[in-house]
CSV table of C-alpha atoms and ligand atoms in Angstrom, one decimal:
chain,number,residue,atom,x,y,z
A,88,UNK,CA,-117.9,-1.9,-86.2
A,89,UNK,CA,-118.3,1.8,-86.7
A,90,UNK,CA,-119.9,3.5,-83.2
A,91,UNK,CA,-120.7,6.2,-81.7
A,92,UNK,CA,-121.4,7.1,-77.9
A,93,UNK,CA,-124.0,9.9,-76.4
A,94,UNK,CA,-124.4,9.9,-73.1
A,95,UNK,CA,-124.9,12.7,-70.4
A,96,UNK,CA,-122.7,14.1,-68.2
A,97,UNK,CA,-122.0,12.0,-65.4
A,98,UNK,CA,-122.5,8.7,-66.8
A,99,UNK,CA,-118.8,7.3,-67.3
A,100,UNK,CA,-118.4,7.8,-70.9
A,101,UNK,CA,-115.0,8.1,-71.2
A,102,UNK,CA,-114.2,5.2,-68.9
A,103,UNK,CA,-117.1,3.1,-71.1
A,104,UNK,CA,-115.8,4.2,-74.3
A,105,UNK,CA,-112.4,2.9,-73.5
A,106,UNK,CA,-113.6,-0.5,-72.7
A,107,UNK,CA,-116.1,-0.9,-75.0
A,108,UNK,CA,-113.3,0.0,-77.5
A,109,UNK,CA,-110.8,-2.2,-76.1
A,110,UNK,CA,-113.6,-5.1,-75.7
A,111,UNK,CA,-113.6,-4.6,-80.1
A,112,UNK,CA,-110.3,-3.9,-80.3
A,113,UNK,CA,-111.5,-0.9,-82.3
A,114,UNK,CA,-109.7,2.5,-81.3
A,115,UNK,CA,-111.6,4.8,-79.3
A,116,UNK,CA,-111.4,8.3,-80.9
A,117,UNK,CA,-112.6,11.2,-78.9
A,118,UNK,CA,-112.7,14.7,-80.0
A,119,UNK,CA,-110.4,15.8,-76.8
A,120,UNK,CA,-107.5,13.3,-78.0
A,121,UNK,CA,-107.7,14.4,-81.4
A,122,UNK,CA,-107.3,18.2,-79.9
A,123,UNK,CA,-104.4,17.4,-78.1
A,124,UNK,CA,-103.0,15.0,-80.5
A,125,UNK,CA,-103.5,17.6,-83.2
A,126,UNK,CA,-102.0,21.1,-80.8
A,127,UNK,CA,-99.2,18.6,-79.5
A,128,UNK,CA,-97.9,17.4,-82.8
A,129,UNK,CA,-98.3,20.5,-83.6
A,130,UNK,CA,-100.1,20.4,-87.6
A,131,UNK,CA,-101.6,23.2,-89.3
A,132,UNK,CA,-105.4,22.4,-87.7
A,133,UNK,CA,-103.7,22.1,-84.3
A,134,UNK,CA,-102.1,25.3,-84.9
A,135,UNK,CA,-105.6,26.9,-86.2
A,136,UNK,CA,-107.4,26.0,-83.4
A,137,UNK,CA,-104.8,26.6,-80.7
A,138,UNK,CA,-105.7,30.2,-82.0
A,139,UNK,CA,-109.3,29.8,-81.1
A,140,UNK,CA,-108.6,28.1,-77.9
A,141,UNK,CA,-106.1,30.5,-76.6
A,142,UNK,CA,-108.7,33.1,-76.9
A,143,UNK,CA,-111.0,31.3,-75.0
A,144,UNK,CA,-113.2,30.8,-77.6
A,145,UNK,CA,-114.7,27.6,-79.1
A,146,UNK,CA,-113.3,25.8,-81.9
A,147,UNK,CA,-115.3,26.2,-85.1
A,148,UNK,CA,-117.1,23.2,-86.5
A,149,UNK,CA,-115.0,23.4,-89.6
A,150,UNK,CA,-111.9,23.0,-87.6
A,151,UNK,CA,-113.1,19.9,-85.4
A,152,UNK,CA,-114.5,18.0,-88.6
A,153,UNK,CA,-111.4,18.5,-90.6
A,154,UNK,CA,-109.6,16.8,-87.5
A,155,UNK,CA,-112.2,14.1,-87.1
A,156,UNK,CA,-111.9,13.4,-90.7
A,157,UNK,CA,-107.8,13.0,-90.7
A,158,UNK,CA,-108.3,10.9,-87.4
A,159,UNK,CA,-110.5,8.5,-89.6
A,160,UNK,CA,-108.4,8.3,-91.9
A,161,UNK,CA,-105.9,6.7,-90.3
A,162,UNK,CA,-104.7,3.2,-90.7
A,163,UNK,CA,-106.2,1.5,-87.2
A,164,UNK,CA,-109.7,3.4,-88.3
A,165,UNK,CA,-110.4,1.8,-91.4
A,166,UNK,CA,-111.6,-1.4,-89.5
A,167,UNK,CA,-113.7,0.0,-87.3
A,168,UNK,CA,-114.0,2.9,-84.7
A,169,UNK,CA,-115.5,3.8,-81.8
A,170,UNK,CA,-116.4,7.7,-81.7
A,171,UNK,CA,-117.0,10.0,-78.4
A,172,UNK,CA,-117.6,13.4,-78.8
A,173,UNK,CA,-118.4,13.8,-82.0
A,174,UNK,CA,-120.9,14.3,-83.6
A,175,UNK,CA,-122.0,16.6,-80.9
A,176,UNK,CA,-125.1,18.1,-83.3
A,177,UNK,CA,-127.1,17.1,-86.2
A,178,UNK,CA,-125.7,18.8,-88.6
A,179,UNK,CA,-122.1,17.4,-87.4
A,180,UNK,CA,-123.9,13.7,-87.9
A,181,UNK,CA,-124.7,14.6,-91.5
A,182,UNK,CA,-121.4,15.5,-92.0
A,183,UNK,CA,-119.8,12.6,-90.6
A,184,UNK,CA,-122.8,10.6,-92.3
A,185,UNK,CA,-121.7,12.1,-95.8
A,186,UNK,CA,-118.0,11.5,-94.9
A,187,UNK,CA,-118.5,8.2,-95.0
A,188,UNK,CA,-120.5,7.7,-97.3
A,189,UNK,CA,-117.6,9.1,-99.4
A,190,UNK,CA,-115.7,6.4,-98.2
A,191,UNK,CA,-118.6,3.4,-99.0
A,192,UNK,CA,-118.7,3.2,-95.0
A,193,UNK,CA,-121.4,3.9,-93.0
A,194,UNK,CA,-122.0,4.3,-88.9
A,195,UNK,CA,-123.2,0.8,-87.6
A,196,UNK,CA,-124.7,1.9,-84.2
A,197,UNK,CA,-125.4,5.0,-81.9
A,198,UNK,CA,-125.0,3.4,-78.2
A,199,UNK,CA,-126.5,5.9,-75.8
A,200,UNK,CA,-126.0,5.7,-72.5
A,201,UNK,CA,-128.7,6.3,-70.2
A,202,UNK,CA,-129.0,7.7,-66.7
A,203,UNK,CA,-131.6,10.0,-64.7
A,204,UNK,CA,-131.1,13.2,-63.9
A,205,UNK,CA,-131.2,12.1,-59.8
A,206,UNK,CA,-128.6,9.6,-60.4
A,207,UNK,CA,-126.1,12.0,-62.1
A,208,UNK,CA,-126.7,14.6,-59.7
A,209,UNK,CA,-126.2,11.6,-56.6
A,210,UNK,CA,-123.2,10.5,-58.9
A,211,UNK,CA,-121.6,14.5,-59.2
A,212,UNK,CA,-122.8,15.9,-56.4
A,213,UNK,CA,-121.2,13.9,-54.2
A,214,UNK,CA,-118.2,14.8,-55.3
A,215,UNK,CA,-115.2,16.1,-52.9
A,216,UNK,CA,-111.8,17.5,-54.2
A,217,UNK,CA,-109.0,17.2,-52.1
A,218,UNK,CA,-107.4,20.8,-51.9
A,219,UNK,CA,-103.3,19.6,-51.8
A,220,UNK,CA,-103.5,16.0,-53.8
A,221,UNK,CA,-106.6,16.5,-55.9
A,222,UNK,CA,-107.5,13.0,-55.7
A,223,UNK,CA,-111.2,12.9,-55.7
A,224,UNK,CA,-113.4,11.0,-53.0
A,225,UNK,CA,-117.4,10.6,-52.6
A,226,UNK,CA,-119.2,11.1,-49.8
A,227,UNK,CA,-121.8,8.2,-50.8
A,228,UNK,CA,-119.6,5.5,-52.3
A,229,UNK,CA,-116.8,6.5,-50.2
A,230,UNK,CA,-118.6,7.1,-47.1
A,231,UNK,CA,-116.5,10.1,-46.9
A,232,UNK,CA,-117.7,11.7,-42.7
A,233,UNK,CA,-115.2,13.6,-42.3
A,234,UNK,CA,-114.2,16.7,-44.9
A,235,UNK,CA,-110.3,15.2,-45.2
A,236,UNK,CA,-108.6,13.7,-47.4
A,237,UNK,CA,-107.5,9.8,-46.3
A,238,UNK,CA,-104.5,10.2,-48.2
A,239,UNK,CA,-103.2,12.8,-47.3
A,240,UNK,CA,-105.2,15.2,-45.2
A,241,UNK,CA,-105.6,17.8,-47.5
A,242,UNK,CA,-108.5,19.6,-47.1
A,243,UNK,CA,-111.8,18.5,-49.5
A,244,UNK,CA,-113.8,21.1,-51.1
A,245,UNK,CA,-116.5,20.0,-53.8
A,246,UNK,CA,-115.4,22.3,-57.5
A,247,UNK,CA,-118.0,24.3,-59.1
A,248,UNK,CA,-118.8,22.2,-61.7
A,249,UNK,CA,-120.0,19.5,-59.2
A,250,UNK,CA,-122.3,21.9,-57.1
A,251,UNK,CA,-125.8,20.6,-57.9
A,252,UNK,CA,-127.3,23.6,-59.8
A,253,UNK,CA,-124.3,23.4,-62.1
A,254,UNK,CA,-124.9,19.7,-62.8
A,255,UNK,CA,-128.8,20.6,-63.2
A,256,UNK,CA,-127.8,22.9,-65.6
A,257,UNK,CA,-125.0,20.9,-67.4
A,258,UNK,CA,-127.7,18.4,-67.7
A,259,UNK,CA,-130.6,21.1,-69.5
A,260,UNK,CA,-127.6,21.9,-71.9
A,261,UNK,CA,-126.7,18.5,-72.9
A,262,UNK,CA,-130.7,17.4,-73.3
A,263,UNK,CA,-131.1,20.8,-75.8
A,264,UNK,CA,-127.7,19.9,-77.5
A,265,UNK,CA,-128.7,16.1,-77.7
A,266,UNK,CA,-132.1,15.4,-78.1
A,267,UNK,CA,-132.2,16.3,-81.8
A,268,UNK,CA,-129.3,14.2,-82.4
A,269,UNK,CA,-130.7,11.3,-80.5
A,270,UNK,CA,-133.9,11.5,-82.3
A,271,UNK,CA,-131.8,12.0,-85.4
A,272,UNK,CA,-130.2,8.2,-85.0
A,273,UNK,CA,-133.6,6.9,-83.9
A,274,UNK,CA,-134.5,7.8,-87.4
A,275,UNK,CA,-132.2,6.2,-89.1
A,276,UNK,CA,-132.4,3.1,-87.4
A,277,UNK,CA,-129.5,2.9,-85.4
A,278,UNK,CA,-129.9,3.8,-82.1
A,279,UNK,CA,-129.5,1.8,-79.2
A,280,UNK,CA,-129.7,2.8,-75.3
A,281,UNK,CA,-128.3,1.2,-72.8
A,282,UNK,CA,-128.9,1.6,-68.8
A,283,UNK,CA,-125.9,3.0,-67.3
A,284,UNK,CA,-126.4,2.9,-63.6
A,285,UNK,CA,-125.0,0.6,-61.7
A,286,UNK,CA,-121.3,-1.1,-61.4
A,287,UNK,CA,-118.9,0.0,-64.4
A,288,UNK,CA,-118.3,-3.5,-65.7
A,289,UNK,CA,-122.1,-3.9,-65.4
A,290,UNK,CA,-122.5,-1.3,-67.9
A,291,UNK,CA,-119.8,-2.6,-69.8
A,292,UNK,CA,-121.5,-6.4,-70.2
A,293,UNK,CA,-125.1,-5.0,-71.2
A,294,UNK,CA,-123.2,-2.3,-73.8
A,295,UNK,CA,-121.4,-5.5,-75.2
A,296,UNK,CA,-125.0,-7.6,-75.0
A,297,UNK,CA,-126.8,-4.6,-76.9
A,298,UNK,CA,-123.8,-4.1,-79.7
A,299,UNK,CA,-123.6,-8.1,-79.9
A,300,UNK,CA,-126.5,-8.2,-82.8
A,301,UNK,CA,-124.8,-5.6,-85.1
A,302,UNK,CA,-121.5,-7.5,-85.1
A,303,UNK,CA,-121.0,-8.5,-88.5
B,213,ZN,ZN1,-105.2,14.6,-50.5
């Protein structure tokens, strides 16, 4: 099974992708792992983009598909992957469509996860840091009263990136960035959404139930 997961900000991607992955024993390839792997180990596209990163600017496409393509390359990719990350833009999906199709392979299914707007906010917004052990609590699920930490005492504060207007806006960026590409997938055939509110393994069982059809 070759996948790939969109989803907003906010809607447990990361922790999905993981089990979704592990659910097809496929491995899970996200572009962030494939930085680090790549900077870490040290390889010439590591090194190039370490150059771009330690200016503080962002990495040019060229860069992250040349990555993408050694990841999928690799021996435990050539049954099957699951992508997160990438591709972020069209034309980074005809890229990685053309890729492929070098390789007689195509993508079997777009998963996208789906969430309102409130319920990310809710989800983000509630967010409280603890200032001396980071962990993080919720004032919702957690029914956080207080503005301590329970393990520690550390005072909480709630980052920058979790304020509401930087979520809102998080959220305008990602619909610009990935309502072409959805629509893109929706062309082609493969694209599948999938409600992602509620409890993670929830999401997890109806993800399975929706991929479930396009196992070969
Ligand atoms: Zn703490």
């Amino acid at each position: 099974m070759r996948l790939v997961l969109v989803g907003p900000p906010g809607a447990g991607k990361g922790t999905q992708a993981q089990y979704i992955a592990s659910n097809l024993s496929i491995p899970k390839i996200s572009t962030g792992d494939i930085f680090r792997a790549n900077v870490s180990g040290g390889t010439d596209l590591g090194k190039l983009a370490k150059t771009f990163m330690d200016r503080g600017d962002l990495v040019p496409d060229e860069v992250t598909i040349a990555m993408v393509r050694d990841r999928l390359s690799e021996d435990d990719a050539q049954d099957g992957f699951l992508l997160d990350g990438f591709p972020r833009n069209v034309a980074q999906a005809e890229i990685l469509r053309d890729m492929l199709k070098d390789w007689g392979l195509e993508l079997d299914l777009v998963l996208e996860l789906v969430v309102d707007d409130d319920e990310v906010v809710r989800r983000l917004a509630g967010r409280r840091t603890c200032s001396q052990c980071g962990r993080i609590w919720h004032v919702e699920f957690d029914d956080k009263k207080d503005d301590k930490c329970d393990a520690c005492g550390g005072a909480l504060f709630q980052r920058d990136d979790d304020k509401e207007e930087t979520v809102r806006h998080r959220l305008e960026v990602y619909q610009e960035q990935t309502a072409p590409l959805v629509s893109y997938y929706v062309d082609e055939g493969i694209l599948v959404g999938v409600d992602a509110t509620g409890p993670v393994e929830e999401v997890t069982q109806r993800a399975m139930e929706a991929i479930r059809p396009y196992l070969g």
